[in-house]
Tab-separated table of C-alpha atoms in Angstrom:
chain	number	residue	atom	x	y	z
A	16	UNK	CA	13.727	11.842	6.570
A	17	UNK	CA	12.427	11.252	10.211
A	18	UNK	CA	12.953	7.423	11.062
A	19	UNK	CA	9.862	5.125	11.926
A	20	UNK	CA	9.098	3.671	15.623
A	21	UNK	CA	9.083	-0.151	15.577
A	22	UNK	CA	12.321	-1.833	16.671
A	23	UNK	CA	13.939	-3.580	13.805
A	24	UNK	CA	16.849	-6.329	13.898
A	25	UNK	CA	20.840	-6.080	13.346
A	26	UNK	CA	23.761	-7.988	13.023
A	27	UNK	CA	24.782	-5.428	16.161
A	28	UNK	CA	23.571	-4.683	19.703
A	29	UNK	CA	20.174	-3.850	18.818
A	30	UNK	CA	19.066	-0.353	18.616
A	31	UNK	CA	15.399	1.370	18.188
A	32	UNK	CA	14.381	1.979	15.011
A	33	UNK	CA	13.589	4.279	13.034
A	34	UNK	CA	10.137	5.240	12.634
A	35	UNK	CA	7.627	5.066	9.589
A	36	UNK	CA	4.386	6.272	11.340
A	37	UNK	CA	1.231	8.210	11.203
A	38	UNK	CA	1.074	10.499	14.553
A	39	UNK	CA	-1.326	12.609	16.048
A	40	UNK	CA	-2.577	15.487	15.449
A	41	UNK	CA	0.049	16.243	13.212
A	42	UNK	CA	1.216	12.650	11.186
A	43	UNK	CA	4.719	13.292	12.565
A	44	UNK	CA	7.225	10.683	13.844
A	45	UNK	CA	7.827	10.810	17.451
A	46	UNK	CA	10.232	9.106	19.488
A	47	UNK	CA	7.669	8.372	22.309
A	48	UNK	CA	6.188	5.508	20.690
A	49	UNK	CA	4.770	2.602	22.939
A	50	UNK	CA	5.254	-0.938	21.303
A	51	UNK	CA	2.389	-3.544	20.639
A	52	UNK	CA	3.982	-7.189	20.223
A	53	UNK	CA	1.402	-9.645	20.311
A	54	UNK	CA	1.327	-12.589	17.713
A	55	UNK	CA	-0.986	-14.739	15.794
A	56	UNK	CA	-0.974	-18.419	16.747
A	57	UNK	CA	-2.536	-21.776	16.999
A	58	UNK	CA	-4.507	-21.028	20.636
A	59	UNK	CA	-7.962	-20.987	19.714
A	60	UNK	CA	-9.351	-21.142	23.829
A	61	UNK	CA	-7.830	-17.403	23.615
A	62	UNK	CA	-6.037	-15.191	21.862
A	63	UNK	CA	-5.353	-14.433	18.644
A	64	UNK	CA	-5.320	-17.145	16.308
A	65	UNK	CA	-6.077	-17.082	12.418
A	66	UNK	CA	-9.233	-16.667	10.736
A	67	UNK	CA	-9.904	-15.267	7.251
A	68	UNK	CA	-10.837	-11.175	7.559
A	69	UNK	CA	-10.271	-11.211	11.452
A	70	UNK	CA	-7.155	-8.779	10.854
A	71	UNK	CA	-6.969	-5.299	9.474
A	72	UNK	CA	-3.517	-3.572	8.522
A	73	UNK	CA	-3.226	0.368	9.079
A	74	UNK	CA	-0.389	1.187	6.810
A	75	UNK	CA	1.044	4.859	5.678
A	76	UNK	CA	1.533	6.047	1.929
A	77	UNK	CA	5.239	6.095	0.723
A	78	UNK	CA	6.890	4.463	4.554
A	79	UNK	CA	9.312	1.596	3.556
A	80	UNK	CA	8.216	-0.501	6.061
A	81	UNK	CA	4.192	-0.105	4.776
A	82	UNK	CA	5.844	-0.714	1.536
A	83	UNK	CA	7.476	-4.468	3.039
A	84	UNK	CA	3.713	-5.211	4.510
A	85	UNK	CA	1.713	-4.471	1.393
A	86	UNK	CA	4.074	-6.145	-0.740
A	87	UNK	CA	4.194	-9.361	1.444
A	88	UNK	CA	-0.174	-9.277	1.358
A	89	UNK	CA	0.186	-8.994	-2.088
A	90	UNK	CA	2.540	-12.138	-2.686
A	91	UNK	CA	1.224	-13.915	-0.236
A	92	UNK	CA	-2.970	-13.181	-2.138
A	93	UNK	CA	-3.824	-12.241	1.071
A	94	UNK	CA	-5.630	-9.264	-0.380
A	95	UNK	CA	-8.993	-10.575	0.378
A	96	UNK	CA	-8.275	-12.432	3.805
A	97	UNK	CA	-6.906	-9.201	5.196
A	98	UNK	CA	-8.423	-5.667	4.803
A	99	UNK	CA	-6.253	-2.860	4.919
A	100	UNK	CA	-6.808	1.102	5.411
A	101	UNK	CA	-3.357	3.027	3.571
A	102	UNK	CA	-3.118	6.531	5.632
A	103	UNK	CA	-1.819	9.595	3.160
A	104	UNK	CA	-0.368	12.995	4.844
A	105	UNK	CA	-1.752	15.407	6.137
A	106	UNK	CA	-3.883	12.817	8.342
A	107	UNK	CA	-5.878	15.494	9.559
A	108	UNK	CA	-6.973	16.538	6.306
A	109	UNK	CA	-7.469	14.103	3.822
A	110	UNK	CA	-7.797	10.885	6.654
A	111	UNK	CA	-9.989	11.589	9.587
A	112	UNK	CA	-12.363	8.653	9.589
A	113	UNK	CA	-9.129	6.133	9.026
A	114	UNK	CA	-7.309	7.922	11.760
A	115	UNK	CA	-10.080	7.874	14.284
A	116	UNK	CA	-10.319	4.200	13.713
A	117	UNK	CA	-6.488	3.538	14.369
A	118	UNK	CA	-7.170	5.443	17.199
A	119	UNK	CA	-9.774	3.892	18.866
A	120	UNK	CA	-7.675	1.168	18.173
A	121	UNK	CA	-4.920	1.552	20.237
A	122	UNK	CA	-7.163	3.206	22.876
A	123	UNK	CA	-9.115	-0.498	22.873
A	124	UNK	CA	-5.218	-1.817	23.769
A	125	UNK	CA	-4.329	0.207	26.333
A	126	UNK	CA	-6.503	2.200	28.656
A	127	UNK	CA	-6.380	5.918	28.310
A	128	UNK	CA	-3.200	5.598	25.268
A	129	UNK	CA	-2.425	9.261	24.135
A	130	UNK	CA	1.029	7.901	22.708
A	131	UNK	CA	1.758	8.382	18.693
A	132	UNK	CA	-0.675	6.283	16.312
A	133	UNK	CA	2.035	3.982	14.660
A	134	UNK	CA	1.951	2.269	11.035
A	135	UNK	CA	2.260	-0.418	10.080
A	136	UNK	CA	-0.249	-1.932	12.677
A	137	UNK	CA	-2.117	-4.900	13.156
A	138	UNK	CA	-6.175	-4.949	14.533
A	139	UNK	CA	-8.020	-7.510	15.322
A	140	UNK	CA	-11.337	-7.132	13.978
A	141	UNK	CA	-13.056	-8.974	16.582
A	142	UNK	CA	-12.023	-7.188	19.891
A	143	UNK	CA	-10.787	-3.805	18.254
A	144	UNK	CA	-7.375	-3.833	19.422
A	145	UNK	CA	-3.796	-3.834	18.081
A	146	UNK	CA	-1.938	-6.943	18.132
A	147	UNK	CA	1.435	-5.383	16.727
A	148	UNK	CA	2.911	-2.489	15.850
A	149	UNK	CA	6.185	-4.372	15.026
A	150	UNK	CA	7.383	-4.748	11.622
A	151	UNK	CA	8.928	-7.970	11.509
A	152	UNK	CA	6.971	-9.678	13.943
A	153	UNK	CA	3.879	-8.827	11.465
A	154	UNK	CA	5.483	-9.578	8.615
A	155	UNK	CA	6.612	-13.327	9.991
A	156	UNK	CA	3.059	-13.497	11.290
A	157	UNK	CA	1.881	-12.880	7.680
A	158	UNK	CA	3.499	-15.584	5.937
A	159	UNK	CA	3.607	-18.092	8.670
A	160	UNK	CA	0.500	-17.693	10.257
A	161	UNK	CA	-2.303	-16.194	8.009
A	162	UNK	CA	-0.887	-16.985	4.646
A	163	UNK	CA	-0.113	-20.797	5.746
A	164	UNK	CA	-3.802	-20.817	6.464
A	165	UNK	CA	-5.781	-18.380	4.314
A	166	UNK	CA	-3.799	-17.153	1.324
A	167	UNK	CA	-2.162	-19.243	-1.494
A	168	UNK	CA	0.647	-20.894	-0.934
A	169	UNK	CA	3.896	-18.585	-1.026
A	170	UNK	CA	7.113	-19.917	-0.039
A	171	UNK	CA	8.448	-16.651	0.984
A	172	UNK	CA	10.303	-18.064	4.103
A	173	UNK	CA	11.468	-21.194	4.021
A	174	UNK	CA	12.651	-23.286	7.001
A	175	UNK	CA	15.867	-23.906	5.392
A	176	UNK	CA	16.297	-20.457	4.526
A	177	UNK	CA	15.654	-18.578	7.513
A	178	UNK	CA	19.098	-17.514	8.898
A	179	UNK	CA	19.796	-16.396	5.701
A	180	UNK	CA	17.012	-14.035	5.324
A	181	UNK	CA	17.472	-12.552	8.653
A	182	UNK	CA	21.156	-12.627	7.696
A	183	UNK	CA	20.602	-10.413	4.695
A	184	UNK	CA	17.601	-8.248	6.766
A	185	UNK	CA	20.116	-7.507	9.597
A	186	UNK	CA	22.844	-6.089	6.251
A	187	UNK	CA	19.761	-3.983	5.057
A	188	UNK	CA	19.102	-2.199	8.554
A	189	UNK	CA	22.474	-1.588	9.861
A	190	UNK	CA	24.608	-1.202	6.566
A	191	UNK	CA	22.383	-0.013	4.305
A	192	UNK	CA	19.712	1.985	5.940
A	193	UNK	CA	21.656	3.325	8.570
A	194	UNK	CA	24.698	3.902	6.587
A	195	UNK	CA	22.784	5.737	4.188
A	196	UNK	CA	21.244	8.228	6.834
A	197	UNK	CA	25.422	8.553	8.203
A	198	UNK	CA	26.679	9.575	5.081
A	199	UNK	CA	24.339	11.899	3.820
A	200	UNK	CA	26.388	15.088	3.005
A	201	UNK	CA	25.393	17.005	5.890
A	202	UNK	CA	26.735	14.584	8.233
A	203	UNK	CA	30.245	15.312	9.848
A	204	UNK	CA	33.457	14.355	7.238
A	205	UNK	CA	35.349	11.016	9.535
A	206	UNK	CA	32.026	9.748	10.273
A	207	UNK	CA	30.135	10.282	6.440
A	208	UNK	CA	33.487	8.349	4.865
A	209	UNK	CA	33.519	5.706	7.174
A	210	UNK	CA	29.451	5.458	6.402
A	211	UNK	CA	29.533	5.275	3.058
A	212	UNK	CA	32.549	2.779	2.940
A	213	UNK	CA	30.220	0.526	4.858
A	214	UNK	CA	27.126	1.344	2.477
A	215	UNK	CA	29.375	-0.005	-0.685
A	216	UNK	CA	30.551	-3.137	0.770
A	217	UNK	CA	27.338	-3.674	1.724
A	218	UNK	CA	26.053	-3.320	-1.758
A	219	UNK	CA	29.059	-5.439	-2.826
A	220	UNK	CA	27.875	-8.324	-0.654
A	221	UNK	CA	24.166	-7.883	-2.359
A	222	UNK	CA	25.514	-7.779	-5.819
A	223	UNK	CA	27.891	-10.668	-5.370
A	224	UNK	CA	24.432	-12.526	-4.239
A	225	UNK	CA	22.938	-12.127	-7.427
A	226	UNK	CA	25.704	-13.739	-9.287
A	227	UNK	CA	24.773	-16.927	-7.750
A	228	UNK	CA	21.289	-16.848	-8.590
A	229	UNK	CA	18.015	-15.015	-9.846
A	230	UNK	CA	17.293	-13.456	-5.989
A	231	UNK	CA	19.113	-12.417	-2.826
A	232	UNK	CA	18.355	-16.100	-0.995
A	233	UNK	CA	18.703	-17.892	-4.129
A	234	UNK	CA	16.865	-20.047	-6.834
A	235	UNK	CA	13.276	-18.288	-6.041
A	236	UNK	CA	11.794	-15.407	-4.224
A	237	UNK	CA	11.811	-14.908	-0.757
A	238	UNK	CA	11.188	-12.044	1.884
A	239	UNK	CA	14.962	-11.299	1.657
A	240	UNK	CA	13.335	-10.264	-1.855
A	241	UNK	CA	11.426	-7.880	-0.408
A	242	UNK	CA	13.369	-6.534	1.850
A	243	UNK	CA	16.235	-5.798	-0.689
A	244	UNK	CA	14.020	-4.386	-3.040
A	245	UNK	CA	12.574	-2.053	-0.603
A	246	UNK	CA	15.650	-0.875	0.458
A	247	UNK	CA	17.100	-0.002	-2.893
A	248	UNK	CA	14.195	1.865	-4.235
A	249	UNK	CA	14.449	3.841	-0.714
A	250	UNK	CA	18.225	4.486	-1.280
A	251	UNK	CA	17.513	5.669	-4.441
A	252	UNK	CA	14.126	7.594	-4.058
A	253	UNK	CA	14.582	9.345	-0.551
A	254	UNK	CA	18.475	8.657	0.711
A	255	UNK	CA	20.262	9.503	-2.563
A	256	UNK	CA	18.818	12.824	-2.222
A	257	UNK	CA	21.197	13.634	0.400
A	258	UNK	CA	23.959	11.910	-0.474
A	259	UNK	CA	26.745	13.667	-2.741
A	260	UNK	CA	27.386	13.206	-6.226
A	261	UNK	CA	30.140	11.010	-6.076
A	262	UNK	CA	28.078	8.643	-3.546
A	263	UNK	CA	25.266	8.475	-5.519
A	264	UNK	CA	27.486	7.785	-9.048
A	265	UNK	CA	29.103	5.075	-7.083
A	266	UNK	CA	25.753	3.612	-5.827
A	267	UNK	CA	24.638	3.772	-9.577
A	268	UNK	CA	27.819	1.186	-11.230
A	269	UNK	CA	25.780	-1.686	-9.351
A	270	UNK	CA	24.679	-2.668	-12.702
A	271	UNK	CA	23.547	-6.115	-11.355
A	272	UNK	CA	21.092	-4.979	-8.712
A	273	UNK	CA	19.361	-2.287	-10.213
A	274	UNK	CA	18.581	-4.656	-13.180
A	275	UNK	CA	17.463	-6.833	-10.630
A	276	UNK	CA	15.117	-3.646	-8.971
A	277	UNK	CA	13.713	-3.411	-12.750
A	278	UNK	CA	13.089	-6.940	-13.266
A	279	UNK	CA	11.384	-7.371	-10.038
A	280	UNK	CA	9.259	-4.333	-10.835
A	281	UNK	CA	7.464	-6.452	-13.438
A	282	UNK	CA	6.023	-8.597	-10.800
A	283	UNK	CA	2.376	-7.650	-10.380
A	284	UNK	CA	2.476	-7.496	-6.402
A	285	UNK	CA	5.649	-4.721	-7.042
A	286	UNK	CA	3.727	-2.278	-9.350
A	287	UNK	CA	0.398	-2.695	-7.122
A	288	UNK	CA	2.258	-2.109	-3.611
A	289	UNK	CA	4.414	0.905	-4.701
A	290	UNK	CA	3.680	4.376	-5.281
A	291	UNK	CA	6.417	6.442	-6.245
A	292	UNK	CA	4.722	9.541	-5.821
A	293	UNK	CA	3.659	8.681	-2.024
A	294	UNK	CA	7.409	8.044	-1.463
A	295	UNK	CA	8.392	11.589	-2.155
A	296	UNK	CA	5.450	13.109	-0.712
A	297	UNK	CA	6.169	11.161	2.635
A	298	UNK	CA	9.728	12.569	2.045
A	299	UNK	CA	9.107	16.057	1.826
A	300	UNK	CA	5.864	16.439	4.485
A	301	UNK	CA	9.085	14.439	7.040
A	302	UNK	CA	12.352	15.151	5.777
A	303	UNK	CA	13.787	18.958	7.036
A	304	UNK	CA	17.259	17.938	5.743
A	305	UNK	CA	18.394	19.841	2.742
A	306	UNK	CA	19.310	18.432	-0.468
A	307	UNK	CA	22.437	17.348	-2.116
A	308	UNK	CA	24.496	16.959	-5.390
A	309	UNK	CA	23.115	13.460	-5.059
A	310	UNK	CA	20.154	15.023	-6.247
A	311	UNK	CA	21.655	15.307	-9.373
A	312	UNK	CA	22.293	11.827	-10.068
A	313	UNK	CA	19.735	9.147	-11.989
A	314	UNK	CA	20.444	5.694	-10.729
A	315	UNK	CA	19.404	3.077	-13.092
A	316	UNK	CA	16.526	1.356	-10.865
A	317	UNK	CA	12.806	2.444	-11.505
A	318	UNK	CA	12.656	5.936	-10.822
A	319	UNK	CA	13.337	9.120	-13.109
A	320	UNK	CA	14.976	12.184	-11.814
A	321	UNK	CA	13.405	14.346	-9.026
């Protein structure tokens, strides 16, 4: 599946990202994406600062990173203080009106933009531009901005817990995510061992979390919560698919975390965010990659077999 555009954070030199977005005219990821990183603060004489339904959120059915910003509105019972419009491919089909207004959106930013329309992305109501197109700088703006002031109170990052989330975030992109995508069966032999190596003793490091407590940062649930969860359900609904057999039986003995993707599925804000339908449609409109024996496999998390 074709990676998203906003930049993301590792434990190593940092690279682009991949993409999760809605283009134009065809809703396909591009690599020509133009980045949008303002942020919410205090500043009041100018601008952006928060204020209950000043911000709107474009996200995209089924995109992992869509799936990290819903959740965090959702635990956060910002619902109400900030609207959001959920893009479904084809755009140009089923989503013109949405689309336009992303559009105009990012036209509002930037004078004369004819770059991608990337999701997730934060308006401001009030002028009609984007603030951010950036994943994590929305998703920090969420909880310590607009949820601090207008939702109920969610502890979802902590001062004292901060490194450790980014800790476990950085794990997720680089040995997860991208480790995943290396290993996939139709990548070359030296490099798809050495990939999924990493990809294991990354999952090693997230099980042996859970043995110390309920979630990945501890005694209650934080945005390392969402971020592992996330991941998982996308290494088992889109990545698995392309991973062999013996990968994907391998992922599967994690006993530990995918009880932990099940119990966090009975959280209300987890079976109102996802859509596992919208993940595989997302997959197959993007993905050109063929399939593998990983295919095959059921891992014990939340979804049946394909």
């Amino acid at each position: 599946m074709p990676p998203t555009t906003a930049p993301r954070t590792t434990t190593h030199p940092r690279k682009p990202a991949p993409p999760c977005p809605h283009t134009t005219p065809s809703a396909r990821p591009t690599p020509a994406s133009v980045p949008f990183r303002s942020r919410i603060g205090d500043d009041r004489a100018g601008g952006f600062y928060p204020a209950p339904r000043r911000y709107h959120l474009y996200l995209s059915a089924g995109c992992p990173r869509s799936l990290r910003v819903a959740l965090t509105l959702g635990l956060l019972g910002l619902g109400d203080a900030v609207t959001t419009t959920v893009l479904t491919l084809p755009a140009e089909a089923d989503a013109p009106g949405p689309l336009a207004g992303l559009r105009r959106a990012y036209e509002a930013t930037r004078h004369r933009y004819d770059g991608p329309l990337t999701v997730p992305a934060l308006c401001d109501r009030w002028s009609g531009r984007v603030v951010s197109n950036h994943t994590p700088d929305i998703l920090r703006d969420l909880v310590d901005q607009v949820g601090d002031r207008v939702g109920r109170a969610a502890d979802l990052r902590p001062p004292a817990l901060l490194t450790e989330i980014e800790a476990v975030r950085a794990l997720l992109d680089e040995d997860v995510t991208r480790a995943a995508q290396r290993a996939c069966a139709a990548a070359a032999r030296p490099g798809r061992d050495e990939a999924r190596r990493t990809l294991l003793a990354a999952l090693d490091l997230l099980e042996a979390r859970l043995t110390r407590g309920p979630y990945a940062a501890g005694g209650h649930l934080t945005a390392a919560d969402v971020d592992v969860w996330v991941a998982l359900v996308h290494l088992d609904g889109v990545q698995r698919l392309h991973l062999d057999a013996g990968t994907a039986q391998d992922i599967g003995r994690y006993e530990r975390l995918w009880a932990y993707v099940r119990r966090l599925y009975g959280h209300p804000a987890f079976q109102a965010a996802f859509r596992p339908d919208d993940m595989a449609r997302l997959h197959r409109r993007t993905c050109d990659a063929p399939l593998s024996s990983g295919a095959a496999v059921t891992l014990p998390g939340i979804l049946g077999p394909v």
